[in-house]
Amino acid sequence: MSGGTVRSLGKGSAPPGPVPEGLIRVYSMRFCPFAKRTLLVLTAKGIRHEVININLKNKPEWFFKKNPLGLVPVLETSLGQLICESAITCEYLDEAYPGKKLWPSDPYEKACQRMIFESFSKVPSLMVSFLRMQNKEDCSGLKEELHKEFSKLEEVLTNKKTTFFGGSSLSMIDYLIWPWFEWLEALELNEYLEHTPNLKLWMASMKKDPTVSSLPTDVKTLQGFFNLYMQNSPEACDYGL
Amino acid sequence: MSGGSARSLGKGSAPPGPVPEGLIRVYSMRFCPYAQRTRLVLTAKGIRHEVININLKNKPEWFFKKNPSGLVPVLETSLGQLICESAITCEYLDEAYPGKKLWPSDPYEKACQKMVFESFSKVPPLIARILRTQNKEDCSGLKEELQKEITKLEEVLTDKKTTFFGGNSLSMIDYLIWPWFERLEALELNECVDQAPTLKLWMAAMKKDPTVSSLLTDVKTFQGFLSLYLQDSPEACDYGL
């Protein structure tokens, strides 16, 4: 069902056909944290889907018809409707499909989760900057910023006195921010969790979640991917296959 | 009901009391485009509210308890719940209050509006930068970028073949992007919509909307505010009162 281990499609590949009825398609990349959000929601809600992985270092020309920006994730329905932007895809799936709602139904609770999401928004670019740093000595400024962002999240959890960011069970906000925490170990940033015990506990709880554990990212494989991706290698996206 | 013309509160002012039951409070500033989003939604949905204007050039200390970042808009309910970030406040109001829903109920239509919103997101910071740029060369470069973003929006409207961004009647996306288009004339950026006839028609239709027209600020008043604001004057936010 997931096809998450399929080789990516690159330049010169044939465009895929229409999406079969009863399925939704996600254009993804095995190591993309933004696309991971969409995969987590698809899996958590038990939505039948197919995955087409895109070689982000050698993008197929047809992919720009799916998203002019050429970014993953993109959802495509059997009606040919296209939805871009990871957070928008996640909200779409939550609304369009039955089953457990991942966004809370209470408007204030939902607003709170969205405010946490907004608060988290600096983390992805910080992590990418960290990844790009060749000279590890210059990292101290970045590390301080990252530490600040993690402390903010720690405060939220401490104030809420719950395991997860939305309460005692996993909800949308947890899935939306999770993929970057998967990177911490691979980027050797685990030390930052020493000052944030609640965040550490949250990570341990996340790893036990059936959805999260069904979509694991192996540290060594991720590091192999980072290495090739930073060199702009067209082999990066298929590392480990 | 609106109290939108009340003098702003600054440093040393007494913190306001709790929000009376049956009302919602918005911390605002008469000329802030982000806060205008919230006021547009409050007005469009006929929500009973009170406005407290904040002097953004001389912020009261108590305001940082409402929003640690010190920014408007902030919503406060009679239960003391606080909601920050303009887009989050607008979505909260749409969900928490009855009456016409401004976000479409169809998940795909809503996703499309959110994608337009995402696409629009470069415009506010661009306009803010244009305002601050003294150098004519940098300014024309920025104006070109603005033109590009506006062309993207023109394309959306032209493809949709409807008057408004959500269809034939006004909806959330129109209100979310309107405040910056309202300011184009005062900022002498009307040239940026010269090549965008469909957008121009949209602007005219927006000005005829009862909600939009009830919150319109005239060009001269806005220019008076801007002049003082760019000089960091503590009188800016109350200009025209």
Short mmCIF file of C-alpha atoms in Angstrom, two decimals:
data_model
loop_
_atom_site.label_atom_id
_atom_site.label_comp_id
_atom_site.label_asym_id
_atom_site.label_seq_id
_atom_site.Cartn_x
_atom_site.Cartn_y
_atom_site.Cartn_z
CA MET A 1 0.00 0.00 0.00
CA SER A 2 2.65 2.50 0.92
CA GLY A 3 5.14 1.84 -1.89
CA GLY A 4 7.42 3.98 0.21
CA THR A 5 10.46 2.01 -0.82
CA VAL A 6 10.02 2.51 -4.55
CA ARG A 7 12.87 4.10 -6.50
CA SER A 8 12.33 7.76 -7.25
CA LEU A 9 11.31 9.07 -10.64
CA GLY A 10 13.67 11.52 -12.30
CA LYS A 11 14.18 13.47 -15.53
CA GLY A 12 13.05 11.57 -18.59
CA SER A 13 10.69 9.33 -16.66
CA ALA A 14 7.20 8.79 -18.02
CA PRO A 15 4.52 10.76 -16.20
CA PRO A 16 2.35 8.52 -14.04
CA GLY A 17 -1.21 7.82 -15.16
CA PRO A 18 -4.34 9.06 -13.39
CA VAL A 19 -4.90 8.06 -9.77
CA PRO A 20 -7.12 4.98 -9.51
CA GLU A 21 -10.49 5.52 -7.88
CA GLY A 22 -10.53 4.74 -4.18
CA LEU A 23 -6.92 5.80 -3.76
CA ILE A 24 -5.14 9.07 -3.15
CA ARG A 25 -1.60 9.60 -4.40
CA VAL A 26 1.21 11.42 -2.63
CA TYR A 27 4.29 12.63 -4.46
CA SER A 28 6.98 12.26 -1.85
CA MET A 29 10.66 11.63 -1.15
CA ARG A 30 11.75 9.01 1.37
CA PHE A 31 13.78 11.43 3.49
CA CYS A 32 11.75 14.63 3.15
CA PRO A 33 10.45 15.71 6.58
CA PHE A 34 7.67 17.80 5.03
CA ALA A 35 6.41 14.83 3.01
CA LYS A 36 6.76 12.69 6.15
CA ARG A 37 4.00 14.80 7.72
CA THR A 38 1.61 13.77 4.97
CA LEU A 39 2.64 10.10 5.18
CA LEU A 40 2.09 10.14 8.96
CA VAL A 41 -1.44 11.51 8.55
CA LEU A 42 -2.27 9.08 5.73
CA THR A 43 -1.12 6.20 7.92
CA ALA A 44 -2.70 7.46 11.16
CA LYS A 45 -6.08 7.78 9.45
CA GLY A 46 -5.75 4.50 7.57
CA ILE A 47 -6.23 6.19 4.19
CA ARG A 48 -5.60 3.99 1.15
CA HIS A 49 -2.85 5.70 -0.80
CA GLU A 50 -0.03 5.20 -3.25
CA VAL A 51 3.37 6.87 -3.03
CA ILE A 52 5.40 8.13 -5.97
CA ASN A 53 8.87 9.20 -4.92
CA ILE A 54 10.45 12.10 -6.77
CA ASN A 55 14.18 12.51 -7.32
CA LEU A 56 14.54 16.01 -5.91
CA LYS A 57 18.08 16.28 -7.33
CA ASN A 58 16.90 15.37 -10.84
CA LYS A 59 13.26 16.36 -11.05
CA PRO A 60 11.06 14.98 -13.82
CA GLU A 61 9.72 17.70 -16.11
CA TRP A 62 6.14 16.42 -15.67
CA PHE A 63 6.35 17.00 -11.92
CA PHE A 64 6.22 20.78 -12.39
CA LYS A 65 2.69 20.29 -13.76
CA LYS A 66 1.79 18.77 -10.39
CA ASN A 67 3.46 21.59 -8.45
CA PRO A 68 4.99 24.57 -10.29
CA LEU A 69 7.42 24.95 -7.38
CA GLY A 70 8.63 21.38 -7.88
CA LEU A 71 8.37 20.59 -4.16
CA VAL A 72 7.02 17.57 -2.32
CA PRO A 73 4.65 16.65 -0.83
CA VAL A 74 1.83 16.95 -3.34
CA LEU A 75 -1.47 15.10 -3.09
CA GLU A 76 -3.34 14.02 -6.21
CA THR A 77 -6.88 12.69 -6.07
CA SER A 78 -8.57 10.38 -8.56
CA LEU A 79 -10.36 13.52 -9.83
CA GLY A 80 -6.98 15.00 -10.69
CA GLN A 81 -7.19 17.61 -7.91
CA LEU A 82 -3.77 18.70 -6.68
CA ILE A 83 -2.98 19.88 -3.16
CA CYS A 84 0.45 21.30 -2.25
CA GLU A 85 2.13 22.46 0.96
CA SER A 86 2.55 19.87 3.70
CA ALA A 87 0.35 21.54 6.33
CA ILE A 88 -2.42 22.07 3.80
CA THR A 89 -2.25 18.42 2.67
CA CYS A 90 -2.54 17.27 6.29
CA GLU A 91 -5.55 19.46 6.97
CA TYR A 92 -7.19 18.34 3.72
CA LEU A 93 -6.77 14.67 4.61
CA ASP A 94 -8.14 15.22 8.11
CA GLU A 95 -11.25 16.95 6.74
CA ALA A 96 -11.87 14.85 3.64
CA TYR A 97 -11.56 11.42 5.24
CA PRO A 98 -13.57 9.80 8.00
CA GLY A 99 -12.18 8.26 11.14
CA LYS A 100 -10.40 9.89 14.04
CA LYS A 101 -10.02 13.63 13.60
CA LEU A 102 -6.43 14.65 14.22
CA TRP A 103 -7.18 18.35 14.63
CA PRO A 104 -9.22 18.87 17.83
CA SER A 105 -12.87 19.77 17.32
CA ASP A 106 -12.77 22.53 19.95
CA PRO A 107 -11.87 25.78 18.16
CA TYR A 108 -9.73 27.07 21.03
CA GLU A 109 -7.81 23.79 21.37
CA LYS A 110 -7.23 23.83 17.63
CA ALA A 111 -6.04 27.44 17.79
CA CYS A 112 -3.61 26.44 20.56
CA GLN A 113 -2.17 23.65 18.40
CA ARG A 114 -1.82 26.07 15.50
CA MET A 115 0.01 28.53 17.73
CA ILE A 116 2.45 25.78 18.72
CA PHE A 117 2.90 24.99 15.03
CA GLU A 118 3.65 28.64 14.35
CA SER A 119 6.08 28.65 17.25
CA PHE A 120 7.84 25.59 15.81
CA SER A 121 8.21 27.15 12.38
CA LYS A 122 11.80 28.32 12.90
CA VAL A 123 13.07 24.80 13.59
CA PRO A 124 13.09 23.33 10.03
CA SER A 125 15.28 26.06 8.56
CA LEU A 126 17.58 25.97 11.60
CA MET A 127 18.08 22.23 11.16
CA VAL A 128 18.82 22.65 7.46
CA SER A 129 21.33 25.40 8.25
CA PHE A 130 22.91 23.04 10.73
CA LEU A 131 23.09 20.36 8.07
CA ARG A 132 24.80 22.75 5.68
CA MET A 133 27.45 23.83 8.17
CA GLN A 134 30.66 22.32 6.98
CA ASN A 135 32.72 23.99 9.65
CA LYS A 136 31.30 22.67 12.89
CA GLU A 137 33.07 25.43 14.84
CA ASP A 138 30.74 28.11 13.51
CA CYS A 139 27.77 26.18 14.84
CA SER A 140 27.56 27.79 18.26
CA GLY A 141 25.19 30.56 17.16
CA LEU A 142 22.93 28.05 15.43
CA LYS A 143 23.06 25.70 18.40
CA GLU A 144 22.00 28.51 20.71
CA GLU A 145 19.04 29.35 18.48
CA LEU A 146 18.00 25.72 18.31
CA HIS A 147 18.29 25.47 22.09
CA LYS A 148 16.00 28.50 22.40
CA GLU A 149 13.39 26.97 20.11
CA PHE A 150 13.46 23.66 21.98
CA SER A 151 13.08 25.48 25.29
CA LYS A 152 9.93 27.16 23.99
CA LEU A 153 8.47 23.76 23.13
CA GLU A 154 9.58 22.37 26.48
CA GLU A 155 7.71 25.22 28.21
CA VAL A 156 4.52 24.35 26.32
CA LEU A 157 4.69 20.73 27.45
CA THR A 158 5.57 21.71 31.02
CA ASN A 159 2.61 24.11 31.21
CA LYS A 160 0.19 21.64 29.65
CA LYS A 161 1.30 18.81 31.97
CA THR A 162 0.39 16.29 29.26
CA THR A 163 2.47 13.77 27.35
CA PHE A 164 1.64 15.10 23.91
CA PHE A 165 1.30 18.62 22.57
CA GLY A 166 -2.45 18.29 22.17
CA GLY A 167 -3.20 16.41 25.38
CA SER A 168 -2.94 12.82 26.59
CA SER A 169 -3.17 11.34 23.13
CA LEU A 170 -1.38 12.05 19.88
CA SER A 171 -2.90 14.60 17.58
CA MET A 172 -2.10 16.66 14.50
CA ILE A 173 0.47 18.96 16.10
CA ASP A 174 2.59 16.00 17.26
CA TYR A 175 2.71 14.55 13.75
CA LEU A 176 3.45 17.94 12.18
CA ILE A 177 6.57 18.54 14.24
CA TRP A 178 7.80 14.94 14.66
CA PRO A 179 9.84 14.50 11.44
CA TRP A 180 12.48 17.03 12.53
CA PHE A 181 12.96 15.31 15.87
CA GLU A 182 13.80 12.20 13.92
CA TRP A 183 16.75 14.14 12.52
CA LEU A 184 18.24 15.00 15.89
CA GLU A 185 20.11 11.77 16.35
CA ALA A 186 21.42 11.74 12.78
CA LEU A 187 22.66 15.31 13.17
CA GLU A 188 24.22 14.49 16.55
CA LEU A 189 22.09 17.09 18.29
CA ASN A 190 20.69 14.80 20.98
CA GLU A 191 22.57 16.77 23.66
CA TYR A 192 19.95 19.51 23.29
CA LEU A 193 17.37 17.29 24.86
CA GLU A 194 19.30 17.15 28.13
CA HIS A 195 17.78 20.51 29.12
CA THR A 196 14.33 19.55 27.92
CA PRO A 197 13.20 16.46 29.83
CA ASN A 198 9.54 16.71 28.81
CA LEU A 199 10.52 16.89 25.17
CA LYS A 200 12.68 13.80 25.69
CA LEU A 201 9.74 11.94 27.20
CA TRP A 202 7.53 13.11 24.35
CA MET A 203 10.02 11.72 21.82
CA ALA A 204 10.06 8.36 23.59
CA SER A 205 6.25 8.27 23.58
CA MET A 206 6.15 9.23 19.90
CA LYS A 207 8.49 6.36 19.00
CA LYS A 208 6.02 3.96 20.65
CA ASP A 209 3.09 5.21 18.55
CA PRO A 210 2.07 2.56 15.97
CA THR A 211 1.89 5.11 13.14
CA VAL A 212 5.27 6.65 13.92
CA SER A 213 6.96 3.29 14.41
CA SER A 214 5.53 1.97 11.12
CA LEU A 215 7.37 4.77 9.30
CA PRO A 216 10.78 4.70 10.96
CA THR A 217 13.85 6.48 9.70
CA ASP A 218 17.09 4.65 10.35
CA VAL A 219 19.88 6.93 11.61
CA LYS A 220 22.63 5.47 9.42
CA THR A 221 20.46 5.58 6.30
CA LEU A 222 19.51 9.19 7.02
CA GLN A 223 23.16 10.12 7.48
CA GLY A 224 24.00 8.41 4.19
CA PHE A 225 21.24 10.41 2.51
CA PHE A 226 22.44 13.71 4.05
CA ASN A 227 25.94 13.07 2.83
CA LEU A 228 24.86 12.48 -0.78
CA TYR A 229 22.17 15.21 -0.73
CA MET A 230 24.64 17.88 0.39
CA GLN A 231 26.82 16.89 -2.57
CA ASN A 232 23.78 17.27 -4.86
CA SER A 233 24.05 13.65 -5.88
CA PRO A 234 21.18 12.30 -8.00
CA GLU A 235 21.61 9.05 -6.03
CA ALA A 236 20.74 10.68 -2.70
CA CYS A 237 16.99 10.21 -2.76
CA ASP A 238 17.32 6.47 -3.36
CA TYR A 239 20.05 5.86 -0.79
CA GLY A 240 19.60 2.57 0.98
CA LEU A 241 17.41 0.95 -1.69
CA MET B 1 -19.55 48.15 19.54
CA SER B 2 -16.36 48.47 17.60
CA GLY B 3 -14.57 51.13 19.66
CA GLY B 4 -12.13 51.04 16.80
CA SER B 5 -11.44 54.73 17.11
CA ALA B 6 -10.29 54.64 20.73
CA ARG B 7 -6.88 56.09 21.59
CA SER B 8 -4.19 53.44 21.91
CA LEU B 9 -2.87 52.28 25.24
CA GLY B 10 0.85 52.69 25.85
CA LYS B 11 3.52 52.24 28.52
CA GLY B 12 2.27 52.98 32.01
CA SER B 13 -1.37 52.40 31.09
CA ALA B 14 -3.47 50.29 33.41
CA PRO B 15 -4.09 46.76 32.17
CA PRO B 16 -7.67 46.31 31.00
CA GLY B 17 -10.03 44.23 33.11
CA PRO B 18 -11.44 40.87 32.13
CA VAL B 19 -13.52 40.62 28.96
CA PRO B 20 -17.26 40.92 29.73
CA GLU B 21 -19.31 37.82 29.03
CA GLY B 22 -20.93 37.81 25.62
CA LEU B 23 -18.09 39.78 24.09
CA ILE B 24 -14.73 38.94 22.60
CA ARG B 25 -11.87 41.41 22.74
CA VAL B 26 -9.32 42.13 20.05
CA TYR B 27 -6.06 43.90 20.79
CA SER B 28 -5.47 45.84 17.63
CA MET B 29 -3.95 48.93 16.04
CA ARG B 30 -6.04 51.10 13.71
CA PHE B 31 -3.61 50.86 10.81
CA CYS B 32 -2.25 47.33 11.23
CA PRO B 33 -3.11 45.18 8.18
CA TYR B 34 -2.79 41.94 10.14
CA ALA B 35 -5.22 43.15 12.83
CA GLN B 36 -7.51 44.35 10.05
CA ARG B 37 -7.94 40.72 8.99
CA THR B 38 -9.38 39.90 12.42
CA ARG B 39 -11.61 42.98 12.44
CA LEU B 40 -12.91 42.11 8.96
CA VAL B 41 -13.89 38.63 10.12
CA LEU B 42 -15.45 39.95 13.36
CA THR B 43 -17.51 42.40 11.32
CA ALA B 44 -18.39 39.99 8.50
CA LYS B 45 -19.73 37.47 11.01
CA GLY B 46 -21.48 40.08 13.14
CA ILE B 47 -19.57 39.05 16.27
CA ARG B 48 -20.04 41.32 19.29
CA HIS B 49 -16.57 42.54 20.19
CA GLU B 50 -14.56 45.29 21.81
CA VAL B 51 -11.34 46.74 20.45
CA ILE B 52 -8.37 47.82 22.52
CA ASN B 53 -5.79 49.62 20.44
CA ILE B 54 -2.16 49.17 21.38
CA ASN B 55 0.51 51.80 20.83
CA LEU B 56 2.98 49.67 18.91
CA LYS B 57 5.68 52.34 19.26
CA ASN B 58 5.27 52.48 23.04
CA LYS B 59 3.90 49.12 24.13
CA PRO B 60 2.33 48.70 27.56
CA GLU B 61 4.20 46.22 29.73
CA TRP B 62 0.99 44.29 30.47
CA PHE B 63 0.51 43.61 26.75
CA PHE B 64 3.42 41.13 26.75
CA LYS B 65 1.33 38.96 29.09
CA LYS B 66 -1.28 38.82 26.34
CA ASN B 67 1.30 38.03 23.65
CA PRO B 68 4.98 37.49 24.55
CA SER B 69 5.94 38.65 21.06
CA GLY B 70 4.12 41.95 21.66
CA LEU B 71 2.32 41.81 18.33
CA VAL B 72 -1.28 42.49 17.36
CA PRO B 73 -3.81 41.12 16.70
CA VAL B 74 -4.59 39.12 19.83
CA LEU B 75 -8.03 37.79 20.73
CA GLU B 76 -9.08 37.49 24.36
CA THR B 77 -12.25 35.67 25.39
CA SER B 78 -14.31 36.19 28.53
CA LEU B 79 -12.66 33.00 29.82
CA GLY B 80 -9.29 34.70 29.50
CA GLN B 81 -8.22 32.49 26.58
CA LEU B 82 -5.69 34.19 24.32
CA ILE B 83 -5.29 33.59 20.59
CA CYS B 84 -2.44 35.14 18.60
CA GLU B 85 -1.44 35.23 14.92
CA SER B 86 -3.88 36.88 12.55
CA ALA B 87 -4.68 33.81 10.44
CA ILE B 88 -5.23 31.71 13.54
CA THR B 89 -7.56 34.34 15.04
CA CYS B 90 -9.60 34.41 11.83
CA GLU B 91 -9.95 30.64 11.69
CA TYR B 92 -10.85 30.53 15.40
CA LEU B 93 -13.62 33.09 14.91
CA ASP B 94 -15.00 31.26 11.88
CA GLU B 95 -15.17 27.99 13.81
CA ALA B 96 -16.28 29.27 17.21
CA TYR B 97 -19.10 31.52 16.06
CA PRO B 98 -22.31 30.72 14.18
CA GLY B 99 -23.51 32.35 11.00
CA LYS B 100 -22.01 32.29 7.55
CA LYS B 101 -18.84 30.20 7.38
CA LEU B 102 -16.08 32.14 5.67
CA TRP B 103 -13.89 29.12 4.99
CA PRO B 104 -15.62 26.84 2.46
CA SER B 105 -16.99 23.59 3.83
CA ASP B 106 -15.59 21.52 0.96
CA PRO B 107 -12.11 20.31 1.99
CA TYR B 108 -10.66 20.72 -1.49
CA GLU B 109 -12.05 24.24 -1.93
CA LYS B 110 -10.65 25.14 1.48
CA ALA B 111 -7.27 23.67 0.53
CA CYS B 112 -7.31 25.78 -2.66
CA GLN B 113 -7.96 28.94 -0.65
CA LYS B 114 -5.15 28.05 1.74
CA MET B 115 -2.82 27.52 -1.23
CA VAL B 116 -3.71 30.99 -2.52
CA PHE B 117 -3.00 32.32 0.97
CA GLU B 118 0.38 30.60 0.95
CA SER B 119 1.08 32.05 -2.48
CA PHE B 120 0.18 35.53 -1.21
CA SER B 121 2.49 35.23 1.80
CA LYS B 122 5.47 36.90 0.10
CA VAL B 123 3.51 40.13 -0.42
CA PRO B 124 3.36 41.55 3.15
CA PRO B 125 7.11 41.31 3.83
CA LEU B 126 7.86 42.68 0.34
CA ILE B 127 5.64 45.71 0.92
CA ALA B 128 7.21 46.21 4.36
CA ARG B 129 10.66 46.18 2.77
CA ILE B 130 9.61 48.61 0.03
CA LEU B 131 8.43 51.00 2.75
CA ARG B 132 11.78 50.89 4.48
CA THR B 133 13.95 51.18 1.39
CA GLN B 134 15.41 54.58 0.72
CA ASN B 135 17.59 53.49 -2.18
CA LYS B 136 15.76 53.90 -5.50
CA GLU B 137 17.58 50.98 -7.13
CA ASP B 138 16.71 48.52 -4.40
CA CYS B 139 13.17 49.86 -4.45
CA SER B 140 12.63 49.16 -8.15
CA GLY B 141 14.01 45.65 -7.71
CA LEU B 142 11.56 45.05 -4.88
CA LYS B 143 8.69 46.52 -6.90
CA GLU B 144 9.51 44.08 -9.68
CA GLU B 145 9.30 41.21 -7.21
CA LEU B 146 5.97 42.56 -5.98
CA GLN B 147 4.71 42.74 -9.53
CA LYS B 148 5.68 39.08 -9.98
CA GLU B 149 3.72 38.04 -6.90
CA ILE B 150 0.73 40.09 -8.02
CA THR B 151 0.86 38.44 -11.43
CA LYS B 152 0.61 35.05 -9.73
CA LEU B 153 -2.58 36.18 -8.00
CA GLU B 154 -3.92 37.64 -11.25
CA GLU B 155 -3.42 34.24 -12.86
CA VAL B 156 -5.36 32.49 -10.10
CA LEU B 157 -8.35 34.79 -10.57
CA THR B 158 -8.20 34.59 -14.35
CA ASP B 159 -8.13 30.78 -14.21
CA LYS B 160 -11.02 30.63 -11.75
CA LYS B 161 -13.16 32.97 -13.89
CA THR B 162 -14.92 34.24 -10.75
CA THR B 163 -15.06 37.69 -9.17
CA PHE B 164 -13.60 36.63 -5.85
CA PHE B 165 -10.79 34.27 -4.92
CA GLY B 166 -13.19 31.73 -3.45
CA GLY B 167 -15.91 31.95 -6.09
CA ASN B 168 -18.76 34.34 -6.79
CA SER B 169 -19.10 35.58 -3.25
CA LEU B 170 -16.58 36.89 -0.77
CA SER B 171 -14.94 34.39 1.51
CA MET B 172 -12.07 34.05 3.96
CA ILE B 173 -9.23 34.27 1.44
CA ASP B 174 -10.50 37.62 0.12
CA TYR B 175 -10.55 39.12 3.61
CA LEU B 176 -7.12 37.68 4.48
CA ILE B 177 -5.37 39.35 1.55
CA TRP B 178 -7.44 42.53 1.23
CA PRO B 179 -5.64 44.80 3.77
CA TRP B 180 -2.48 44.98 1.63
CA PHE B 181 -4.41 45.79 -1.53
CA GLU B 182 -6.24 48.53 0.35
CA ARG B 183 -2.87 50.14 1.08
CA LEU B 184 -1.48 50.04 -2.48
CA GLU B 185 -2.80 53.49 -3.36
CA ALA B 186 -1.49 55.14 -0.19
CA LEU B 187 1.89 53.48 -0.75
CA GLU B 188 1.98 54.69 -4.36
CA LEU B 189 2.20 51.11 -5.56
CA ASN B 190 -0.88 51.16 -7.77
CA GLU B 191 1.39 50.60 -10.77
CA CYS B 192 1.89 47.05 -9.54
CA VAL B 193 -1.69 46.21 -10.46
CA ASP B 194 -1.58 47.97 -13.82
CA GLN B 195 -1.01 44.67 -15.61
CA ALA B 196 -3.61 42.89 -13.51
CA PRO B 197 -7.07 43.81 -14.83
CA THR B 198 -8.91 40.94 -13.10
CA LEU B 199 -7.33 41.87 -9.79
CA LYS B 200 -8.35 45.48 -10.36
CA LEU B 201 -11.95 44.36 -10.83
CA TRP B 202 -11.65 42.31 -7.64
CA MET B 203 -10.42 45.36 -5.76
CA ALA B 204 -13.39 47.38 -6.98
CA ALA B 205 -15.79 44.62 -5.97
CA MET B 206 -14.14 44.36 -2.56
CA LYS B 207 -14.55 48.10 -1.91
CA LYS B 208 -18.30 47.65 -2.49
CA ASP B 209 -18.56 44.94 0.18
CA PRO B 210 -20.32 46.34 3.28
CA THR B 211 -17.77 44.79 5.66
CA VAL B 212 -14.74 46.00 3.73
CA SER B 213 -16.11 49.51 3.21
CA SER B 214 -17.04 49.89 6.89
CA LEU B 215 -13.37 49.38 7.82
CA LEU B 216 -11.73 51.35 5.00
CA THR B 217 -9.06 53.88 5.89
CA ASP B 218 -8.70 56.86 3.57
CA VAL B 219 -5.43 57.43 1.74
CA LYS B 220 -4.46 60.70 3.45
CA THR B 221 -4.99 59.37 6.96
CA PHE B 222 -2.98 56.27 6.18
CA GLN B 223 -0.16 58.33 4.71
CA GLY B 224 -0.16 60.53 7.83
CA PHE B 225 0.15 57.44 10.00
CA LEU B 226 2.88 55.96 7.85
CA SER B 227 5.00 59.07 7.92
CA LEU B 228 4.96 59.14 11.71
CA TYR B 229 5.35 55.34 12.00
CA LEU B 230 8.49 55.28 9.86
CA GLN B 231 9.94 57.91 12.19
CA ASP B 232 9.08 55.69 15.18
CA SER B 233 6.82 58.39 16.57
CA PRO B 234 4.70 57.35 19.58
CA GLU B 235 1.93 59.50 18.04
CA ALA B 236 1.70 57.40 14.89
CA CYS B 237 -0.87 54.86 16.03
CA ASP B 238 -3.33 57.59 17.06
CA TYR B 239 -2.95 59.70 13.93
CA GLY B 240 -6.20 61.27 12.85
CA LEU B 241 -7.94 60.96 16.21
#
